[in-house]
């Protein structure tokens, strides 16, 4: 039923037509890259915080005094 409605309303030229293969959209790819790319500063901060926390957990010499 969806295919019939789509063809009836928009013909086969519609970008959402089930008869057309999905095309790549370079602008959409760029937007997704800009939105979801990791922030290098945040990644470095997370790495430093994880390293310090790891050192505190494994270094228990301060507790033996």
mmCIF file of C-alpha atoms in Angstrom:
data_model
loop_
_atom_site.group_PDB
_atom_site.id
_atom_site.type_symbol
_atom_site.label_atom_id
_atom_site.label_comp_id
_atom_site.label_asym_id
_atom_site.label_seq_id
_atom_site.Cartn_x
_atom_site.Cartn_y
_atom_site.Cartn_z
ATOM 1 C CA UNK A 1 0.000 0.000 0.000
ATOM 2 C CA UNK A 2 2.879 2.391 0.789
ATOM 3 C CA UNK A 3 4.424 1.848 -2.633
ATOM 4 C CA UNK A 4 1.119 2.539 -4.339
ATOM 5 C CA UNK A 5 0.579 5.769 -2.381
ATOM 6 C CA UNK A 6 4.121 6.901 -3.011
ATOM 7 C CA UNK A 7 3.863 6.322 -6.741
ATOM 8 C CA UNK A 8 0.415 7.900 -6.887
ATOM 9 C CA UNK A 9 1.444 11.093 -5.043
ATOM 10 C CA UNK A 10 5.056 11.605 -6.041
ATOM 11 C CA UNK A 11 5.700 9.303 -8.993
ATOM 12 C CA UNK A 12 8.961 7.370 -9.217
ATOM 13 C CA UNK A 13 11.052 10.574 -9.138
ATOM 14 C CA UNK A 14 10.521 11.191 -5.435
ATOM 15 C CA UNK A 15 13.687 10.965 -3.307
ATOM 16 C CA UNK A 16 11.735 8.834 -0.839
ATOM 17 C CA UNK A 17 10.404 6.528 -3.507
ATOM 18 C CA UNK A 18 11.068 2.868 -2.717
ATOM 19 C CA UNK A 19 11.982 2.384 -6.376
ATOM 20 C CA UNK A 20 15.061 4.614 -6.180
ATOM 21 C CA UNK A 21 18.223 3.397 -4.446
ATOM 22 C CA UNK A 22 19.432 5.443 -1.489
ATOM 23 C CA UNK A 23 22.034 7.961 -2.615
ATOM 24 C CA UNK A 24 24.881 9.331 -0.541
ATOM 25 C CA UNK A 25 24.437 12.909 0.613
ATOM 26 C CA UNK A 26 27.807 14.651 1.085
ATOM 27 C CA UNK A 27 26.268 17.513 3.086
ATOM 28 C CA UNK A 28 24.614 15.075 5.476
ATOM 29 C CA UNK A 29 27.931 13.245 5.897
ATOM 30 C CA UNK A 30 29.691 16.532 6.672
ATOM 31 C CA UNK A 31 27.089 17.524 9.260
ATOM 32 C CA UNK A 32 27.286 14.125 10.927
ATOM 33 C CA UNK A 33 31.077 14.340 10.980
ATOM 34 C CA UNK A 34 31.039 17.805 12.545
ATOM 35 C CA UNK A 35 28.430 16.895 15.144
ATOM 36 C CA UNK A 36 29.723 13.496 16.193
ATOM 37 C CA UNK A 37 33.486 13.855 15.830
ATOM 38 C CA UNK A 38 35.234 13.467 19.159
ATOM 39 C CA UNK A 39 36.629 16.599 20.785
ATOM 40 C CA UNK A 40 40.423 16.081 21.092
ATOM 41 C CA UNK A 41 40.614 18.183 24.267
ATOM 42 C CA UNK A 42 37.867 16.195 25.966
ATOM 43 C CA UNK A 43 39.484 12.915 24.917
ATOM 44 C CA UNK A 44 42.858 13.991 26.327
ATOM 45 C CA UNK A 45 41.263 15.169 29.585
ATOM 46 C CA UNK A 46 39.402 11.878 29.929
ATOM 47 C CA UNK A 47 42.672 10.001 29.313
ATOM 48 C CA UNK A 48 44.546 12.041 31.943
ATOM 49 C CA UNK A 49 41.788 11.630 34.510
ATOM 50 C CA UNK A 50 41.635 7.890 33.891
ATOM 51 C CA UNK A 51 45.412 7.588 34.250
ATOM 52 C CA UNK A 52 45.460 9.491 37.530
ATOM 53 C CA UNK A 53 42.582 7.466 38.936
ATOM 54 C CA UNK A 54 44.336 4.275 37.888
ATOM 55 C CA UNK A 55 47.547 5.367 39.611
ATOM 56 C CA UNK A 56 45.664 6.157 42.816
ATOM 57 C CA UNK A 57 43.995 2.756 42.853
ATOM 58 C CA UNK A 58 47.152 0.750 42.144
ATOM 59 C CA UNK A 59 49.522 2.819 44.283
ATOM 60 C CA UNK A 60 48.548 1.914 47.851
ATOM 61 C CA UNK A 61 51.887 2.831 49.435
ATOM 62 C CA UNK A 62 50.364 5.949 50.967
ATOM 63 C CA UNK A 63 47.990 3.757 52.986
ATOM 64 C CA UNK A 64 50.724 1.611 54.573
ATOM 65 C CA UNK A 65 52.273 4.496 56.528
#
